[in-house]
Amino acid sequence: MTFTVFSVTFAAVVLLMLLVWLLSLIRRDASIVDIFWGLGFTLIANVAFVAGSGYPPRKLLITTLTSLWGLRLAGYLLWRNWGHEEDYRYQAMRRQHGGRFWFVSLYLVFGLQGALMWVVSLPVQVAQASALPAHLTVLDAVGAALWAIGLGFEAIGDFQLARFKADPNHRGKVMDRGLWRYSRHPNYFGDAMVWWGLFCIALATPGGIWTAVGPAVMTFFLMRVSGVALLERKLKKTRPEYADYVQRTSAFVPWFRKGS
């Protein structure tokens, strides 16, 4: 049954990313892949719910939690990006590859994100494939609690940052209020927490331990590749006060500020 779940979710991801890639060619905007990132996990969770033969309450729990996270993220990114030009990252890739970008983007943008999506979602898939244990456990409760904490950090952090940026008086300044006083990236920290919470639910099932690769990959990319590292390189160049903010504020895990 696990193989069946893996097969149908993989097929669903391939189909989704192909369709989104075609839409990006029509719109000439590869940025739409970011909006479909959250929706892709929602799709995987619901496909696994239908294909899996796991314990129904656990299936419902992890599908609901994953879907709520994915829909919130997609809705926020749609609202944030609506009416804006293509993200600078994809513009740079478009300039680099020129007329070949339409094809390069298929595997370098959409294919890569689809593969990452499938790997990160392994806890969601495995938790729905196993019928054991046929009852909810402490790990299910711990996972749901971690998910709730993570979603809170992510949603509140996004809201606080959006409100800060909406004030013209804050242009060029560093957001260091609310959750951002204790972490330079509380939204990314919350994202990681969500996935470690979903892993805890998978951990309640036999063999769930190996799905730790999912949240581990997500955390690595958030901290070292597309999240913290990429954003901070840009902020250090565009925000004069950011160097001081870095010295006083935790990069990822929320903690008390230095010197205040």
GROMACS .gro file of N, CA and C in nm, residues 80-150:
model
  213
   80ARG      N    1   0.042   3.857  -0.184
   80ARG     CA    2   0.165   3.935  -0.182
   80ARG      C    3   0.219   3.962  -0.322
   81ASN      N    4   0.207   3.864  -0.411
   81ASN     CA    5   0.270   3.875  -0.543
   81ASN      C    6   0.178   3.928  -0.652
   82TRP      N    7   0.048   3.938  -0.623
   82TRP     CA    8  -0.048   3.976  -0.727
   82TRP      C    9  -0.016   4.115  -0.782
   83GLY      N   10  -0.005   4.124  -0.913
   83GLY     CA   11   0.021   4.252  -0.978
   83GLY      C   12   0.167   4.291  -0.984
   84HIS      N   13   0.255   4.207  -0.927
   84HIS     CA   14   0.398   4.238  -0.930
   84HIS      C   15   0.465   4.165  -1.047
   85GLU      N   16   0.580   4.214  -1.088
   85GLU     CA   17   0.655   4.149  -1.195
   85GLU      C   18   0.719   4.021  -1.144
   86GLU      N   19   0.775   3.946  -1.235
   86GLU     CA   20   0.838   3.819  -1.201
   86GLU      C   21   0.949   3.840  -1.097
   87ASP      N   22   0.958   3.747  -1.002
   87ASP     CA   23   1.057   3.755  -0.895
   87ASP      C   24   1.199   3.769  -0.953
   88TYR      N   25   1.281   3.848  -0.883
   88TYR     CA   26   1.416   3.879  -0.933
   88TYR      C   27   1.500   3.754  -0.955
   89ARG      N   28   1.475   3.647  -0.877
   89ARG     CA   29   1.553   3.524  -0.893
   89ARG      C   30   1.529   3.463  -1.031
   90TYR      N   31   1.403   3.460  -1.073
   90TYR     CA   32   1.370   3.401  -1.202
   90TYR      C   33   1.406   3.495  -1.316
   91GLN      N   34   1.400   3.624  -1.292
   91GLN     CA   35   1.447   3.719  -1.394
   91GLN      C   36   1.595   3.699  -1.422
   92ALA      N   37   1.673   3.676  -1.315
   92ALA     CA   38   1.816   3.653  -1.333
   92ALA      C   39   1.841   3.525  -1.412
   93MET      N   40   1.765   3.420  -1.382
   93MET     CA   41   1.778   3.295  -1.456
   93MET      C   42   1.737   3.314  -1.601
   94ARG      N   43   1.634   3.394  -1.625
   94ARG     CA   44   1.587   3.419  -1.761
   94ARG      C   45   1.695   3.490  -1.843
   95ARG      N   46   1.762   3.587  -1.778
   95ARG     CA   47   1.871   3.657  -1.848
   95ARG      C   48   1.988   3.563  -1.875
   96GLN      N   49   2.017   3.478  -1.778
   96GLN     CA   50   2.132   3.388  -1.792
   96GLN      C   51   2.113   3.288  -1.905
   97HIS      N   52   1.993   3.232  -1.917
   97HIS     CA   53   1.970   3.125  -2.015
   97HIS      C   54   1.907   3.175  -2.145
   98GLY      N   55   1.864   3.300  -2.147
   98GLY     CA   56   1.812   3.357  -2.270
   98GLY      C   57   1.697   3.279  -2.329
   99GLY      N   58   1.705   3.250  -2.459
   99GLY     CA   59   1.597   3.182  -2.529
   99GLY      C   60   1.576   3.039  -2.485
  100ARG      N   61   1.669   2.983  -2.409
  100ARG     CA   62   1.654   2.845  -2.363
  100ARG      C   63   1.580   2.836  -2.229
  101PHE      N   64   1.548   2.951  -2.170
  101PHE     CA   65   1.489   2.948  -2.036
  101PHE      C   66   1.358   2.871  -2.032
  102TRP      N   67   1.279   2.878  -2.139
  102TRP     CA   68   1.150   2.808  -2.138
  102TRP      C   69   1.169   2.660  -2.109
  103PHE      N   70   1.277   2.601  -2.163
  103PHE     CA   71   1.302   2.459  -2.142
  103PHE      C   72   1.380   2.436  -2.012
  104VAL      N   73   1.478   2.520  -1.986
  104VAL     CA   74   1.559   2.506  -1.864
  104VAL      C   75   1.470   2.515  -1.741
  105SER      N   76   1.371   2.603  -1.744
  105SER     CA   77   1.283   2.620  -1.628
  105SER      C   78   1.203   2.494  -1.598
  106LEU      N   79   1.180   2.411  -1.701
  106LEU     CA   80   1.103   2.288  -1.680
  106LEU      C   81   1.168   2.199  -1.575
  107TYR      N   82   1.301   2.182  -1.584
  107TYR     CA   83   1.368   2.093  -1.488
  107TYR      C   84   1.437   2.169  -1.375
  108LEU      N   85   1.486   2.292  -1.403
  108LEU     CA   86   1.562   2.364  -1.302
  108LEU      C   87   1.473   2.436  -1.201
  109VAL      N   88   1.352   2.469  -1.242
  109VAL     CA   89   1.258   2.537  -1.152
  109VAL      C   90   1.144   2.443  -1.114
  110PHE      N   91   1.065   2.403  -1.211
  110PHE     CA   92   0.944   2.326  -1.183
  110PHE      C   93   0.974   2.180  -1.149
  111GLY      N   94   1.066   2.120  -1.222
  111GLY     CA   95   1.103   1.982  -1.191
  111GLY      C   96   1.169   1.970  -1.055
  112LEU      N   97   1.262   2.061  -1.026
  112LEU     CA   98   1.332   2.058  -0.898
  112LEU      C   99   1.237   2.081  -0.782
  113GLN      N  100   1.148   2.180  -0.794
  113GLN     CA  101   1.055   2.206  -0.685
  113GLN      C  102   0.956   2.091  -0.668
  114GLY      N  103   0.918   2.028  -0.777
  114GLY     CA  104   0.830   1.912  -0.768
  114GLY      C  105   0.895   1.797  -0.694
  115ALA      N  106   1.023   1.772  -0.724
  115ALA     CA  107   1.097   1.665  -0.656
  115ALA      C  108   1.111   1.695  -0.507
  116LEU      N  109   1.146   1.820  -0.475
  116LEU     CA  110   1.158   1.858  -0.334
  116LEU      C  111   1.025   1.845  -0.262
  117MET      N  112   0.918   1.885  -0.328
  117MET     CA  113   0.785   1.876  -0.271
  117MET      C  114   0.751   1.732  -0.233
  118TRP      N  115   0.783   1.640  -0.323
  118TRP     CA  116   0.751   1.499  -0.299
  118TRP      C  117   0.835   1.443  -0.184
  119VAL      N  118   0.962   1.479  -0.179
  119VAL     CA  119   1.049   1.430  -0.071
  119VAL      C  120   1.009   1.489   0.064
  120VAL      N  121   0.986   1.619   0.068
  120VAL     CA  122   0.950   1.684   0.194
  120VAL      C  123   0.819   1.626   0.248
  121SER      N  124   0.728   1.590   0.159
  121SER     CA  125   0.597   1.540   0.201
  121SER      C  126   0.595   1.393   0.241
  122LEU      N  127   0.710   1.328   0.248
  122LEU     CA  128   0.713   1.186   0.284
  122LEU      C  129   0.642   1.155   0.416
  123PRO      N  130   0.656   1.237   0.521
  123PRO     CA  131   0.581   1.208   0.643
  123PRO      C  132   0.431   1.205   0.621
  124VAL      N  133   0.381   1.296   0.539
  124VAL     CA  134   0.238   1.303   0.511
  124VAL      C  135   0.191   1.178   0.438
  125GLN      N  136   0.275   1.127   0.349
  125GLN     CA  137   0.239   1.008   0.272
  125GLN      C  138   0.243   0.882   0.358
  126VAL      N  139   0.351   0.865   0.432
  126VAL     CA  140   0.368   0.743   0.512
  126VAL      C  141   0.265   0.735   0.623
  127ALA      N  142   0.232   0.846   0.684
  127ALA     CA  143   0.134   0.846   0.792
  127ALA      C  144  -0.002   0.798   0.746
  128GLN      N  145  -0.028   0.810   0.615
  128GLN     CA  146  -0.158   0.770   0.562
  128GLN      C  147  -0.157   0.631   0.499
  129ALA      N  148  -0.039   0.573   0.491
  129ALA     CA  149  -0.028   0.440   0.429
  129ALA      C  150  -0.035   0.327   0.530
  130SER      N  151   0.000   0.355   0.655
  130SER     CA  152   0.005   0.250   0.757
  130SER      C  153  -0.121   0.249   0.843
  131ALA      N  154  -0.179   0.132   0.860
  131ALA     CA  155  -0.300   0.117   0.942
  131ALA      C  156  -0.267   0.104   1.090
  132LEU      N  157  -0.140   0.098   1.123
  132LEU     CA  158  -0.098   0.081   1.262
  132LEU      C  159  -0.019   0.203   1.309
  133PRO      N  160  -0.035   0.238   1.435
  133PRO     CA  161  -0.130   0.182   1.532
  133PRO      C  162  -0.272   0.232   1.503
  134ALA      N  163  -0.369   0.150   1.532
  134ALA     CA  164  -0.509   0.183   1.505
  134ALA      C  165  -0.568   0.267   1.617
  135HIS      N  166  -0.493   0.367   1.660
  135HIS     CA  167  -0.539   0.462   1.760
  135HIS      C  168  -0.443   0.580   1.757
  136LEU      N  169  -0.490   0.695   1.801
  136LEU     CA  170  -0.403   0.812   1.808
  136LEU      C  171  -0.312   0.801   1.930
  137THR      N  172  -0.191   0.852   1.917
  137THR     CA  173  -0.091   0.837   2.022
  137THR      C  174  -0.044   0.973   2.072
  138VAL      N  175   0.044   0.969   2.170
  138VAL     CA  176   0.104   1.092   2.221
  138VAL      C  177   0.181   1.164   2.110
  139LEU      N  178   0.245   1.087   2.023
  139LEU     CA  179   0.320   1.148   1.913
  139LEU      C  180   0.228   1.225   1.819
  140ASP      N  181   0.107   1.174   1.797
  140ASP     CA  182   0.012   1.248   1.715
  140ASP      C  183  -0.021   1.382   1.780
  141ALA      N  184  -0.040   1.381   1.911
  141ALA     CA  185  -0.073   1.504   1.984
  141ALA      C  186   0.045   1.601   1.983
  142VAL      N  187   0.165   1.548   2.005
  142VAL     CA  188   0.285   1.633   2.002
  142VAL      C  189   0.303   1.693   1.863
  143GLY      N  190   0.282   1.612   1.761
  143GLY     CA  191   0.295   1.661   1.624
  143GLY      C  192   0.197   1.772   1.593
  144ALA      N  193   0.072   1.755   1.636
  144ALA     CA  194  -0.029   1.859   1.613
  144ALA      C  195   0.006   1.987   1.688
  145ALA      N  196   0.062   1.973   1.809
  145ALA     CA  197   0.101   2.090   1.888
  145ALA      C  198   0.216   2.165   1.822
  146LEU      N  199   0.318   2.092   1.774
  146LEU     CA  200   0.429   2.155   1.705
  146LEU      C  201   0.382   2.224   1.578
  147TRP      N  202   0.291   2.159   1.506
  147TRP     CA  203   0.233   2.217   1.385
  147TRP      C  204   0.165   2.350   1.418
  148ALA      N  205   0.087   2.352   1.525
  148ALA     CA  206   0.014   2.474   1.562
  148ALA      C  207   0.110   2.586   1.599
  149ILE      N  208   0.215   2.554   1.674
  149ILE     CA  209   0.315   2.655   1.710
  149ILE      C  210   0.383   2.708   1.584
  150GLY      N  211   0.420   2.616   1.496
  150GLY     CA  212   0.487   2.656   1.372
  150GLY      C  213   0.399   2.743   1.285
   0.00000   0.00000   0.00000
